[in-house]
PDB file of C-alpha atoms in Angstrom:
ATOM      1  CA  MET H  26     -22.249 -83.318  64.039  1.00  0.00           C
ATOM      2  CA  ASP H  27     -19.882 -83.984  61.175  1.00  0.00           C
ATOM      3  CA  LYS H  28     -21.650 -85.624  58.285  1.00  0.00           C
ATOM      4  CA  ILE H  29     -20.292 -88.465  56.218  1.00  0.00           C
ATOM      5  CA  THR H  30     -20.257 -87.618  52.526  1.00  0.00           C
ATOM      6  CA  ILE H  31     -21.223 -90.223  49.968  1.00  0.00           C
ATOM      7  CA  SER H  32     -21.179 -90.431  46.177  1.00  0.00           C
ATOM      8  CA  TYR H  33     -22.253 -93.139  43.781  1.00  0.00           C
ATOM      9  CA  LYS H  34     -22.059 -94.225  40.183  1.00  0.00           C
ATOM     10  CA  THR H  35     -25.729 -95.237  40.127  1.00  0.00           C
ATOM     11  CA  THR H  36     -28.216 -95.007  42.956  1.00  0.00           C
ATOM     12  CA  ASN H  37     -29.890 -98.021  44.549  1.00  0.00           C
ATOM     13  CA  ILE H  38     -32.254 -98.871  47.382  1.00  0.00           C
ATOM     14  CA  LEU H  39     -29.547 -98.722  50.039  1.00  0.00           C
ATOM     15  CA  VAL H  40     -28.205 -95.349  48.856  1.00  0.00           C
ATOM     16  CA  GLU H  41     -31.714 -93.867  48.814  1.00  0.00           C
ATOM     17  CA  LYS H  42     -32.314 -95.023  52.388  1.00  0.00           C
ATOM     18  CA  LEU H  43     -28.962 -93.662  53.538  1.00  0.00           C
ATOM     19  CA  LYS H  44     -29.762 -90.249  52.028  1.00  0.00           C
ATOM     20  CA  GLN H  45     -32.613 -89.994  54.541  1.00  0.00           C
ATOM     21  CA  GLN H  46     -30.241 -90.254  57.507  1.00  0.00           C
ATOM     22  CA  GLU H  47     -29.155 -87.039  59.259  1.00  0.00           C
ATOM     23  CA  ASN H  48     -25.500 -88.089  59.411  1.00  0.00           C
ATOM     24  CA  ILE H  49     -25.281 -88.574  55.619  1.00  0.00           C
ATOM     25  CA  GLU H  50     -24.691 -85.953  52.959  1.00  0.00           C
ATOM     26  CA  VAL H  51     -24.422 -86.537  49.212  1.00  0.00           C
ATOM     27  CA  LEU H  52     -21.301 -84.872  47.862  1.00  0.00           C
ATOM     28  CA  LYS H  53     -22.289 -82.107  45.494  1.00  0.00           C
ATOM     29  CA  GLN H  54     -20.790 -82.132  42.023  1.00  0.00           C
ATOM     30  CA  SER H  55     -18.400 -79.225  41.514  1.00  0.00           C
ATOM     31  CA  THR H  56     -19.176 -76.724  38.816  1.00  0.00           C
ATOM     32  CA  PHE H  57     -16.596 -76.130  36.100  1.00  0.00           C
ATOM     33  CA  LEU H  58     -15.335 -72.869  37.633  1.00  0.00           C
ATOM     34  CA  VAL H  59     -15.099 -74.313  41.140  1.00  0.00           C
ATOM     35  CA  SER H  60     -13.179 -77.360  39.911  1.00  0.00           C
ATOM     36  CA  LEU H  61     -10.906 -75.083  37.896  1.00  0.00           C
ATOM     37  CA  PHE H  62      -9.803 -72.877  40.811  1.00  0.00           C
ATOM     38  CA  SER H  63     -10.041 -75.191  43.817  1.00  0.00           C
ATOM     39  CA  LYS H  64      -8.986 -78.651  44.877  1.00  0.00           C
ATOM     40  CA  LYS H  65     -11.384 -81.377  43.812  1.00  0.00           C
ATOM     41  CA  LYS H  66     -13.357 -82.960  46.657  1.00  0.00           C
ATOM     42  CA  TYR H  67     -14.060 -86.643  47.012  1.00  0.00           C
ATOM     43  CA  ALA H  68     -16.673 -88.399  49.113  1.00  0.00           C
ATOM     44  CA  ASP H  69     -15.832 -90.292  52.278  1.00  0.00           C
ATOM     45  CA  VAL H  70     -17.711 -93.310  50.918  1.00  0.00           C
ATOM     46  CA  TYR H  71     -18.125 -94.217  47.257  1.00  0.00           C
ATOM     47  CA  PHE H  72     -20.721 -96.746  46.089  1.00  0.00           C
ATOM     48  CA  HIS H  73     -19.574 -98.607  43.018  1.00  0.00           C
ATOM     49  CA  SER H  74     -21.472-100.854  40.621  1.00  0.00           C
ATOM     50  CA  GLY H  75     -21.146-101.776  36.962  1.00  0.00           C
ATOM     51  CA  SER H  76     -18.084-101.221  34.807  1.00  0.00           C
ATOM     52  CA  LEU H  77     -14.804-100.009  36.284  1.00  0.00           C
ATOM     53  CA  ASP H  78     -14.118 -96.910  34.213  1.00  0.00           C
ATOM     54  CA  GLU H  79     -11.587 -94.129  34.783  1.00  0.00           C
ATOM     55  CA  LYS H  80     -13.992 -91.953  36.780  1.00  0.00           C
ATOM     56  CA  SER H  81     -14.898 -94.891  39.016  1.00  0.00           C
ATOM     57  CA  ILE H  82     -11.232 -95.640  39.649  1.00  0.00           C
ATOM     58  CA  GLU H  83     -10.558 -91.983  40.527  1.00  0.00           C
ATOM     59  CA  ASN H  84     -13.413 -91.972  43.077  1.00  0.00           C
ATOM     60  CA  ILE H  85     -12.329 -95.306  44.551  1.00  0.00           C
ATOM     61  CA  ILE H  86      -8.690 -94.276  45.008  1.00  0.00           C
ATOM     62  CA  ASN H  87      -9.628 -90.981  46.645  1.00  0.00           C
ATOM     63  CA  SER H  88     -12.452 -92.125  48.907  1.00  0.00           C
ATOM     64  CA  LYS H  89     -11.933 -93.409  52.436  1.00  0.00           C
ATOM     65  CA  MET H  90     -14.147 -96.419  51.800  1.00  0.00           C
ATOM     66  CA  THR H  91     -15.711 -98.077  48.728  1.00  0.00           C
ATOM     67  CA  ILE H  92     -18.847-100.211  48.832  1.00  0.00           C
ATOM     68  CA  THR H  93     -19.464-102.607  45.964  1.00  0.00           C
ATOM     69  CA  ASN H  94     -22.140-105.219  45.358  1.00  0.00           C
ATOM     70  CA  CYS H  95     -20.200-108.489  44.948  1.00  0.00           C
ATOM     71  CA  PHE H  96     -16.808-110.072  45.592  1.00  0.00           C
ATOM     72  CA  ALA H  97     -16.046-110.384  41.856  1.00  0.00           C
ATOM     73  CA  SER H  98     -16.278-106.581  41.641  1.00  0.00           C
ATOM     74  CA  MET H  99     -14.178-106.168  44.795  1.00  0.00           C
ATOM     75  CA  ASN H 100     -11.417-108.376  43.402  1.00  0.00           C
ATOM     76  CA  GLU H 101     -11.403-106.484  40.109  1.00  0.00           C
ATOM     77  CA  ILE H 102     -11.160-103.163  41.936  1.00  0.00           C
ATOM     78  CA  ILE H 103      -8.273-104.318  44.117  1.00  0.00           C
ATOM     79  CA  ALA H 104      -6.424-105.716  41.101  1.00  0.00           C
ATOM     80  CA  LYS H 105      -6.749-102.515  39.100  1.00  0.00           C
ATOM     81  CA  THR H 106      -6.368 -99.865  41.816  1.00  0.00           C
ATOM     82  CA  LYS H 107      -4.092-101.662  44.298  1.00  0.00           C
ATOM     83  CA  ILE H 108      -6.108-100.296  47.203  1.00  0.00           C
ATOM     84  CA  SER H 109      -5.997-102.280  50.461  1.00  0.00           C
ATOM     85  CA  HIS H 110      -8.722-104.742  51.432  1.00  0.00           C
ATOM     86  CA  GLU H 111      -9.546-102.505  54.414  1.00  0.00           C
ATOM     87  CA  LYS H 112     -10.762 -99.754  52.059  1.00  0.00           C
ATOM     88  CA  ILE H 113     -13.435-101.825  50.320  1.00  0.00           C
ATOM     89  CA  LYS H 114     -16.494-103.741  51.531  1.00  0.00           C
ATOM     90  CA  VAL H 115     -19.128-105.886  49.830  1.00  0.00           C
ATOM     91  CA  ILE H 116     -22.832-105.462  50.425  1.00  0.00           C
ATOM     92  CA  TYR H 117     -25.109-107.457  48.117  1.00  0.00           C
ATOM     93  CA  PRO H 118     -28.075-105.646  46.470  1.00  0.00           C
ATOM     94  CA  SER H 119     -30.880-104.853  48.870  1.00  0.00           C
ATOM     95  CA  ILE H 120     -34.440-106.148  48.888  1.00  0.00           C
ATOM     96  CA  ASN H 121     -37.251-103.795  49.804  1.00  0.00           C
ATOM     97  CA  ILE H 122     -40.539-105.340  48.731  1.00  0.00           C
ATOM     98  CA  GLU H 123     -43.664-106.338  50.616  1.00  0.00           C
ATOM     99  CA  TYR H 124     -43.577-110.065  51.259  1.00  0.00           C
ATOM    100  CA  LYS H 125     -46.931-111.754  50.927  1.00  0.00           C
ATOM    101  CA  LYS H 126     -47.772-115.433  51.174  1.00  0.00           C
ATOM    102  CA  PRO H 127     -46.857-116.886  47.745  1.00  0.00           C
ATOM    103  CA  LYS H 128     -49.828-119.270  47.732  1.00  0.00           C
ATOM    104  CA  GLU H 129     -52.307-116.418  48.231  1.00  0.00           C
ATOM    105  CA  VAL H 130     -50.654-114.330  45.538  1.00  0.00           C
ATOM    106  CA  LYS H 131     -50.667-117.291  43.152  1.00  0.00           C
ATOM    107  CA  VAL H 132     -54.399-117.870  43.658  1.00  0.00           C
ATOM    108  CA  LYS H 133     -55.144-114.290  42.600  1.00  0.00           C
ATOM    109  CA  LEU H 134     -52.733-114.414  39.676  1.00  0.00           C
ATOM    110  CA  CYS H 135     -54.164-117.700  38.403  1.00  0.00           C
ATOM    111  CA  GLU H 136     -57.656-116.200  38.516  1.00  0.00           C
ATOM    112  CA  GLU H 137     -56.407-113.140  36.608  1.00  0.00           C
ATOM    113  CA  LEU H 138     -54.636-115.228  33.950  1.00  0.00           C
ATOM    114  CA  ASN H 139     -57.318-117.938  33.882  1.00  0.00           C
ATOM    115  CA  ILE H 140     -54.988-120.820  34.647  1.00  0.00           C
ATOM    116  CA  ASN H 141     -55.267-123.756  37.049  1.00  0.00           C
ATOM    117  CA  ILE H 142     -53.874-123.181  40.549  1.00  0.00           C
ATOM    118  CA  ASP H 143     -51.860-126.435  40.342  1.00  0.00           C
ATOM    119  CA  THR H 144     -49.943-125.167  37.301  1.00  0.00           C
ATOM    120  CA  LYS H 145     -46.226-124.587  37.896  1.00  0.00           C
ATOM    121  CA  LEU H 146     -44.966-121.184  36.786  1.00  0.00           C
ATOM    122  CA  ILE H 147     -41.570-120.383  35.232  1.00  0.00           C
ATOM    123  CA  LEU H 148     -40.734-116.671  35.124  1.00  0.00           C
ATOM    124  CA  PHE H 149     -38.465-114.603  32.874  1.00  0.00           C
ATOM    125  CA  THR H 150     -38.019-110.845  33.098  1.00  0.00           C
ATOM    126  CA  ALA H 151     -35.196-108.467  32.214  1.00  0.00           C
ATOM    127  CA  LYS H 152     -34.522-104.965  30.868  1.00  0.00           C
ATOM    128  CA  ASN H 153     -32.698-106.341  27.844  1.00  0.00           C
ATOM    129  CA  PHE H 154     -34.221-109.608  26.675  1.00  0.00           C
ATOM    130  CA  LYS H 155     -31.459-110.469  24.189  1.00  0.00           C
ATOM    131  CA  THR H 156     -28.430-110.111  26.450  1.00  0.00           C
ATOM    132  CA  SER H 157     -30.381-111.694  29.306  1.00  0.00           C
ATOM    133  CA  GLY H 158     -30.812-114.851  27.264  1.00  0.00           C
ATOM    134  CA  ILE H 159     -34.445-114.887  26.095  1.00  0.00           C
ATOM    135  CA  LYS H 160     -33.601-117.252  23.183  1.00  0.00           C
ATOM    136  CA  GLU H 161     -31.747-119.578  25.537  1.00  0.00           C
ATOM    137  CA  PHE H 162     -34.637-119.368  28.006  1.00  0.00           C
ATOM    138  CA  LEU H 163     -37.093-120.500  25.333  1.00  0.00           C
ATOM    139  CA  ASP H 164     -34.725-123.247  24.126  1.00  0.00           C
ATOM    140  CA  ILE H 165     -34.469-124.609  27.665  1.00  0.00           C
ATOM    141  CA  CYS H 166     -38.210-124.434  28.221  1.00  0.00           C
ATOM    142  CA  SER H 167     -38.717-126.337  24.936  1.00  0.00           C
ATOM    143  CA  SER H 168     -36.704-129.211  26.373  1.00  0.00           C
ATOM    144  CA  ILE H 169     -38.630-129.482  29.653  1.00  0.00           C
ATOM    145  CA  SER H 170     -40.709-132.677  29.795  1.00  0.00           C
ATOM    146  CA  TYR H 171     -43.030-131.601  32.632  1.00  0.00           C
ATOM    147  CA  GLN H 172     -46.365-130.674  31.068  1.00  0.00           C
ATOM    148  CA  ASN H 173     -48.407-128.869  33.703  1.00  0.00           C
ATOM    149  CA  LEU H 174     -46.583-125.554  33.505  1.00  0.00           C
ATOM    150  CA  LYS H 175     -46.916-122.027  32.171  1.00  0.00           C
ATOM    151  CA  ILE H 176     -44.101-119.744  31.094  1.00  0.00           C
ATOM    152  CA  ILE H 177     -44.526-116.102  32.089  1.00  0.00           C
ATOM    153  CA  ILE H 178     -42.438-113.560  30.201  1.00  0.00           C
ATOM    154  CA  THR H 179     -42.798-109.936  31.260  1.00  0.00           C
ATOM    155  CA  GLY H 180     -41.070-106.765  30.190  1.00  0.00           C
ATOM    156  CA  GLU H 181     -41.449-103.444  28.432  1.00  0.00           C
ATOM    157  CA  GLN H 182     -43.788-103.290  25.457  1.00  0.00           C
ATOM    158  CA  LYS H 183     -40.966-102.938  22.890  1.00  0.00           C
ATOM    159  CA  GLN H 184     -39.239-106.040  24.272  1.00  0.00           C
ATOM    160  CA  ILE H 185     -42.455-108.093  24.184  1.00  0.00           C
ATOM    161  CA  THR H 186     -43.256-106.879  20.647  1.00  0.00           C
ATOM    162  CA  ALA H 187     -39.817-107.885  19.370  1.00  0.00           C
ATOM    163  CA  LEU H 188     -40.139-111.262  21.097  1.00  0.00           C
ATOM    164  CA  GLN H 189     -43.372-112.105  19.301  1.00  0.00           C
ATOM    165  CA  PHE H 190     -41.476-112.441  16.017  1.00  0.00           C
ATOM    166  CA  GLN H 191     -39.391-115.265  17.536  1.00  0.00           C
ATOM    167  CA  LEU H 192     -42.237-117.279  19.033  1.00  0.00           C
ATOM    168  CA  PRO H 193     -43.353-119.111  15.840  1.00  0.00           C
ATOM    169  CA  LYS H 194     -40.125-121.112  16.179  1.00  0.00           C
ATOM    170  CA  TYR H 195     -41.405-122.539  19.470  1.00  0.00           C
ATOM    171  CA  GLN H 196     -44.694-124.177  18.473  1.00  0.00           C
ATOM    172  CA  ASN H 197     -44.461-126.720  21.293  1.00  0.00           C
ATOM    173  CA  LEU H 198     -44.669-123.807  23.774  1.00  0.00           C
ATOM    174  CA  GLU H 199     -47.562-122.075  22.016  1.00  0.00           C
ATOM    175  CA  ASP H 200     -50.173-122.952  24.653  1.00  0.00           C
ATOM    176  CA  LYS H 201     -47.758-122.457  27.564  1.00  0.00           C
ATOM    177  CA  ILE H 202     -46.371-118.932  27.046  1.00  0.00           C
ATOM    178  CA  ILE H 203     -47.998-115.935  28.705  1.00  0.00           C
ATOM    179  CA  LEU H 204     -46.698-112.519  27.648  1.00  0.00           C
ATOM    180  CA  LEU H 205     -47.251-109.564  29.966  1.00  0.00           C
ATOM    181  CA  GLU H 206     -46.419-106.038  28.802  1.00  0.00           C
ATOM    182  CA  ASP H 207     -45.433-103.391  31.362  1.00  0.00           C
ATOM    183  CA  TYR H 208     -47.000-105.448  34.168  1.00  0.00           C
ATOM    184  CA  LYS H 209     -47.521-103.223  37.197  1.00  0.00           C
ATOM    185  CA  ASN H 210     -47.397-105.760  40.001  1.00  0.00           C
ATOM    186  CA  ILE H 211     -44.166-107.442  38.973  1.00  0.00           C
ATOM    187  CA  ASP H 212     -43.314-108.343  42.576  1.00  0.00           C
ATOM    188  CA  ASP H 213     -46.449-110.502  42.623  1.00  0.00           C
ATOM    189  CA  LEU H 214     -45.123-112.428  39.608  1.00  0.00           C
ATOM    190  CA  PHE H 215     -42.019-113.342  41.589  1.00  0.00           C
ATOM    191  CA  LEU H 216     -44.099-114.322  44.588  1.00  0.00           C
ATOM    192  CA  ALA H 217     -46.442-116.494  42.518  1.00  0.00           C
ATOM    193  CA  SER H 218     -43.795-118.194  40.377  1.00  0.00           C
ATOM    194  CA  ASP H 219     -42.080-121.468  41.188  1.00  0.00           C
ATOM    195  CA  ILE H 220     -38.936-121.039  39.096  1.00  0.00           C
ATOM    196  CA  PHE H 221     -36.965-117.997  37.969  1.00  0.00           C
ATOM    197  CA  LEU H 222     -34.739-118.917  35.023  1.00  0.00           C
ATOM    198  CA  LEU H 223     -32.120-116.399  33.844  1.00  0.00           C
ATOM    199  CA  PRO H 224     -29.628-117.769  31.271  1.00  0.00           C
ATOM    200  CA  THR H 225     -28.046-114.341  30.987  1.00  0.00           C
ATOM    201  CA  TYR H 226     -24.879-113.204  29.230  1.00  0.00           C
ATOM    202  CA  ASN H 227     -24.705-110.096  31.403  1.00  0.00           C
ATOM    203  CA  LYS H 228     -21.805-109.969  33.849  1.00  0.00           C
ATOM    204  CA  PHE H 229     -23.092-107.414  36.324  1.00  0.00           C
ATOM    205  CA  PHE H 230     -25.028-108.640  39.366  1.00  0.00           C
ATOM    206  CA  SER H 231     -28.718-109.222  38.619  1.00  0.00           C
ATOM    207  CA  ALA H 232     -30.772-107.886  41.534  1.00  0.00           C
ATOM    208  CA  ASN H 233     -33.719-109.925  40.220  1.00  0.00           C
ATOM    209  CA  VAL H 234     -31.913-113.070  41.434  1.00  0.00           C
ATOM    210  CA  VAL H 235     -32.039-111.781  45.028  1.00  0.00           C
ATOM    211  CA  LYS H 236     -35.677-110.791  44.577  1.00  0.00           C
ATOM    212  CA  ALA H 237     -36.571-114.224  43.212  1.00  0.00           C
ATOM    213  CA  MET H 238     -34.873-115.968  46.138  1.00  0.00           C
ATOM    214  CA  PHE H 239     -36.592-113.623  48.616  1.00  0.00           C
ATOM    215  CA  CYS H 240     -39.935-114.528  47.024  1.00  0.00           C
ATOM    216  CA  LYS H 241     -39.278-118.277  47.413  1.00  0.00           C
ATOM    217  CA  CYS H 242     -38.472-119.059  43.802  1.00  0.00           C
ATOM    218  CA  VAL H 243     -36.149-121.827  42.721  1.00  0.00           C
ATOM    219  CA  VAL H 244     -33.468-119.971  40.737  1.00  0.00           C
ATOM    220  CA  PHE H 245     -31.367-121.105  37.773  1.00  0.00           C
ATOM    221  CA  LEU H 246     -28.617-118.683  36.708  1.00  0.00           C
ATOM    222  CA  SER H 247     -25.728-118.776  34.236  1.00  0.00           C
ATOM    223  CA  ILE H 248     -22.313-118.363  35.871  1.00  0.00           C
ATOM    224  CA  GLU H 249     -21.539-115.436  33.583  1.00  0.00           C
ATOM    225  CA  ASN H 250     -23.456-113.261  36.071  1.00  0.00           C
ATOM    226  CA  ASP H 251     -21.890-112.046  39.320  1.00  0.00           C
ATOM    227  CA  ALA H 252     -25.004-113.126  41.230  1.00  0.00           C
ATOM    228  CA  LYS H 253     -23.619-116.663  40.929  1.00  0.00           C
ATOM    229  CA  GLU H 254     -21.968-115.886  44.288  1.00  0.00           C
ATOM    230  CA  ILE H 255     -25.268-116.376  46.124  1.00  0.00           C
ATOM    231  CA  VAL H 256     -26.673-119.424  44.282  1.00  0.00           C
ATOM    232  CA  ASP H 257     -25.594-123.021  44.891  1.00  0.00           C
ATOM    233  CA  VAL H 258     -23.990-125.445  42.458  1.00  0.00           C
ATOM    234  CA  PHE H 259     -27.291-127.064  41.504  1.00  0.00           C
ATOM    235  CA  ALA H 260     -28.719-123.659  40.476  1.00  0.00           C
ATOM    236  CA  SER H 261     -25.627-122.694  38.464  1.00  0.00           C
ATOM    237  CA  MET H 262     -25.584-123.045  34.685  1.00  0.00           C
ATOM    238  CA  ASP H 263     -22.138-123.609  33.123  1.00  0.00           C
ATOM    239  CA  SER H 264     -23.296-121.391  30.257  1.00  0.00           C
ATOM    240  CA  PRO H 265     -26.579-119.836  29.026  1.00  0.00           C
ATOM    241  CA  THR H 266     -26.959-122.921  26.799  1.00  0.00           C
ATOM    242  CA  ASP H 267     -26.154-125.472  29.508  1.00  0.00           C
ATOM    243  CA  PRO H 268     -27.925-128.666  28.279  1.00  0.00           C
ATOM    244  CA  SER H 269     -28.371-129.997  31.824  1.00  0.00           C
ATOM    245  CA  THR H 270     -30.645-127.145  32.893  1.00  0.00           C
ATOM    246  CA  ALA H 271     -33.867-128.600  31.452  1.00  0.00           C
ATOM    247  CA  PHE H 272     -33.164-131.907  33.247  1.00  0.00           C
ATOM    248  CA  LYS H 273     -32.578-130.064  36.526  1.00  0.00           C
ATOM    249  CA  ILE H 274     -35.830-128.142  36.146  1.00  0.00           C
ATOM    250  CA  ASP H 275     -37.730-131.343  35.410  1.00  0.00           C
ATOM    251  CA  ALA H 276     -36.223-132.950  38.503  1.00  0.00           C
ATOM    252  CA  VAL H 277     -37.359-130.064  40.724  1.00  0.00           C
ATOM    253  CA  LEU H 278     -40.845-129.905  39.199  1.00  0.00           C
ATOM    254  CA  LEU H 279     -41.338-133.633  39.776  1.00  0.00           C
ATOM    255  CA  ASP H 280     -40.111-133.597  43.391  1.00  0.00           C
ATOM    256  CA  LYS H 281     -42.400-131.425  45.530  1.00  0.00           C
ATOM    257  CA  ASN H 282     -40.345-131.913  48.680  1.00  0.00           C
ATOM    258  CA  GLU H 283     -37.107-130.895  46.961  1.00  0.00           C
ATOM    259  CA  MET H 284     -38.781-127.807  45.483  1.00  0.00           C
ATOM    260  CA  LYS H 285     -40.139-126.808  48.885  1.00  0.00           C
ATOM    261  CA  LYS H 286     -36.714-127.307  50.467  1.00  0.00           C
ATOM    262  CA  ILE H 287     -34.923-125.161  47.859  1.00  0.00           C
ATOM    263  CA  LYS H 288     -37.529-122.407  48.102  1.00  0.00           C
ATOM    264  CA  LYS H 289     -37.101-122.196  51.892  1.00  0.00           C
ATOM    265  CA  GLN H 290     -33.316-122.179  51.626  1.00  0.00           C
ATOM    266  CA  ASN H 291     -33.387-119.391  49.032  1.00  0.00           C
ATOM    267  CA  ARG H 292     -35.646-117.195  51.137  1.00  0.00           C
ATOM    268  CA  LYS H 293     -33.548-117.746  54.253  1.00  0.00           C
ATOM    269  CA  LEU H 294     -30.416-116.604  52.424  1.00  0.00           C
ATOM    270  CA  ALA H 295     -32.113-113.639  50.712  1.00  0.00           C
ATOM    271  CA  LEU H 296     -33.405-112.349  54.075  1.00  0.00           C
ATOM    272  CA  GLU H 297     -29.784-111.455  54.825  1.00  0.00           C
ATOM    273  CA  PHE H 298     -30.053-108.831  52.066  1.00  0.00           C
ATOM    274  CA  ASP H 299     -33.276-107.261  53.341  1.00  0.00           C
ATOM    275  CA  ILE H 300     -32.932-103.464  53.311  1.00  0.00           C
ATOM    276  CA  ASN H 301     -33.038-103.261  57.120  1.00  0.00           C
ATOM    277  CA  SER H 302     -30.256-105.844  57.420  1.00  0.00           C
ATOM    278  CA  ASN H 303     -28.157-104.033  54.832  1.00  0.00           C
ATOM    279  CA  LEU H 304     -28.688-100.697  56.606  1.00  0.00           C
ATOM    280  CA  ILE H 305     -27.305-102.214  59.793  1.00  0.00           C
ATOM    281  CA  LYS H 306     -24.273-103.523  57.833  1.00  0.00           C
ATOM    282  CA  ILE H 307     -23.546-100.173  56.156  1.00  0.00           C
ATOM    283  CA  ASN H 308     -23.987 -98.143  59.360  1.00  0.00           C
ATOM    284  CA  ASN H 309     -21.558-100.437  61.138  1.00  0.00           C
ATOM    285  CA  ILE H 310     -19.066 -99.764  58.373  1.00  0.00           C
ATOM    286  CA  LEU H 311     -19.680 -96.019  58.494  1.00  0.00           C
ATOM    287  CA  GLU H 312     -18.850 -95.926  62.226  1.00  0.00           C
ATOM    288  CA  ASN H 313     -15.252 -96.696  61.302  1.00  0.00           C
ATOM    289  CA  VAL H 314     -14.899 -94.299  58.369  1.00  0.00           C
TER     290      VAL H 314
END
């Protein structure tokens, strides 16, 4: 059986699952001597994410098929490489976490953090707090009128330590903020939270948005990020400093039925990006490579 070769800029859940299939082989990187005396080989399928650099463009042009994670990326690739639409497909980032009933997870988390079960939870997490809009997140939270809420901020120790120097500016949030360093069960934070707010400046698709939707969070996201493609107009922020965001969050927190409706809609959409669903999509594509 002829195997389909793949290569990728950065690995992801879908790539790791594909590597376990018998019909898939990761293209080996040529050594300097081999590349010097023989024709360079390219993979049948190239998985692209992030910036479109020269190496990425070379792989895209020479592969039979390119898989990217959003339509904004696809359009950029087509514009810069002039490849045909038939040679590129979009598969949104995959979800591969254990789904547990949010209410049950929240009960345990509230016991752990010693907060009332009726408290609404707003979550922020990112690898880079600054570019992901931590200041803007705190500014928005400062403008929320709803009182019975806690703000959970979780990340690496160095990010949390740096953040603590900014917190004295937000005295009105002093009794609401919960900082969690290197929290192990981060999926449980998504499951327990009511709102995931990400006023990011980062362009590249935030997989945490898909995770938050999968875990039944109401999501608010700045349109700078490519994940805007999967959130509705209400959830979209015109900018990381969009002044209407606090009002929207208040509206959702005050309307239980609307919150419940949005949470269900988000999960229904995110189920389309479950790893098993995405594996079916990619294998259908591979049949025609």
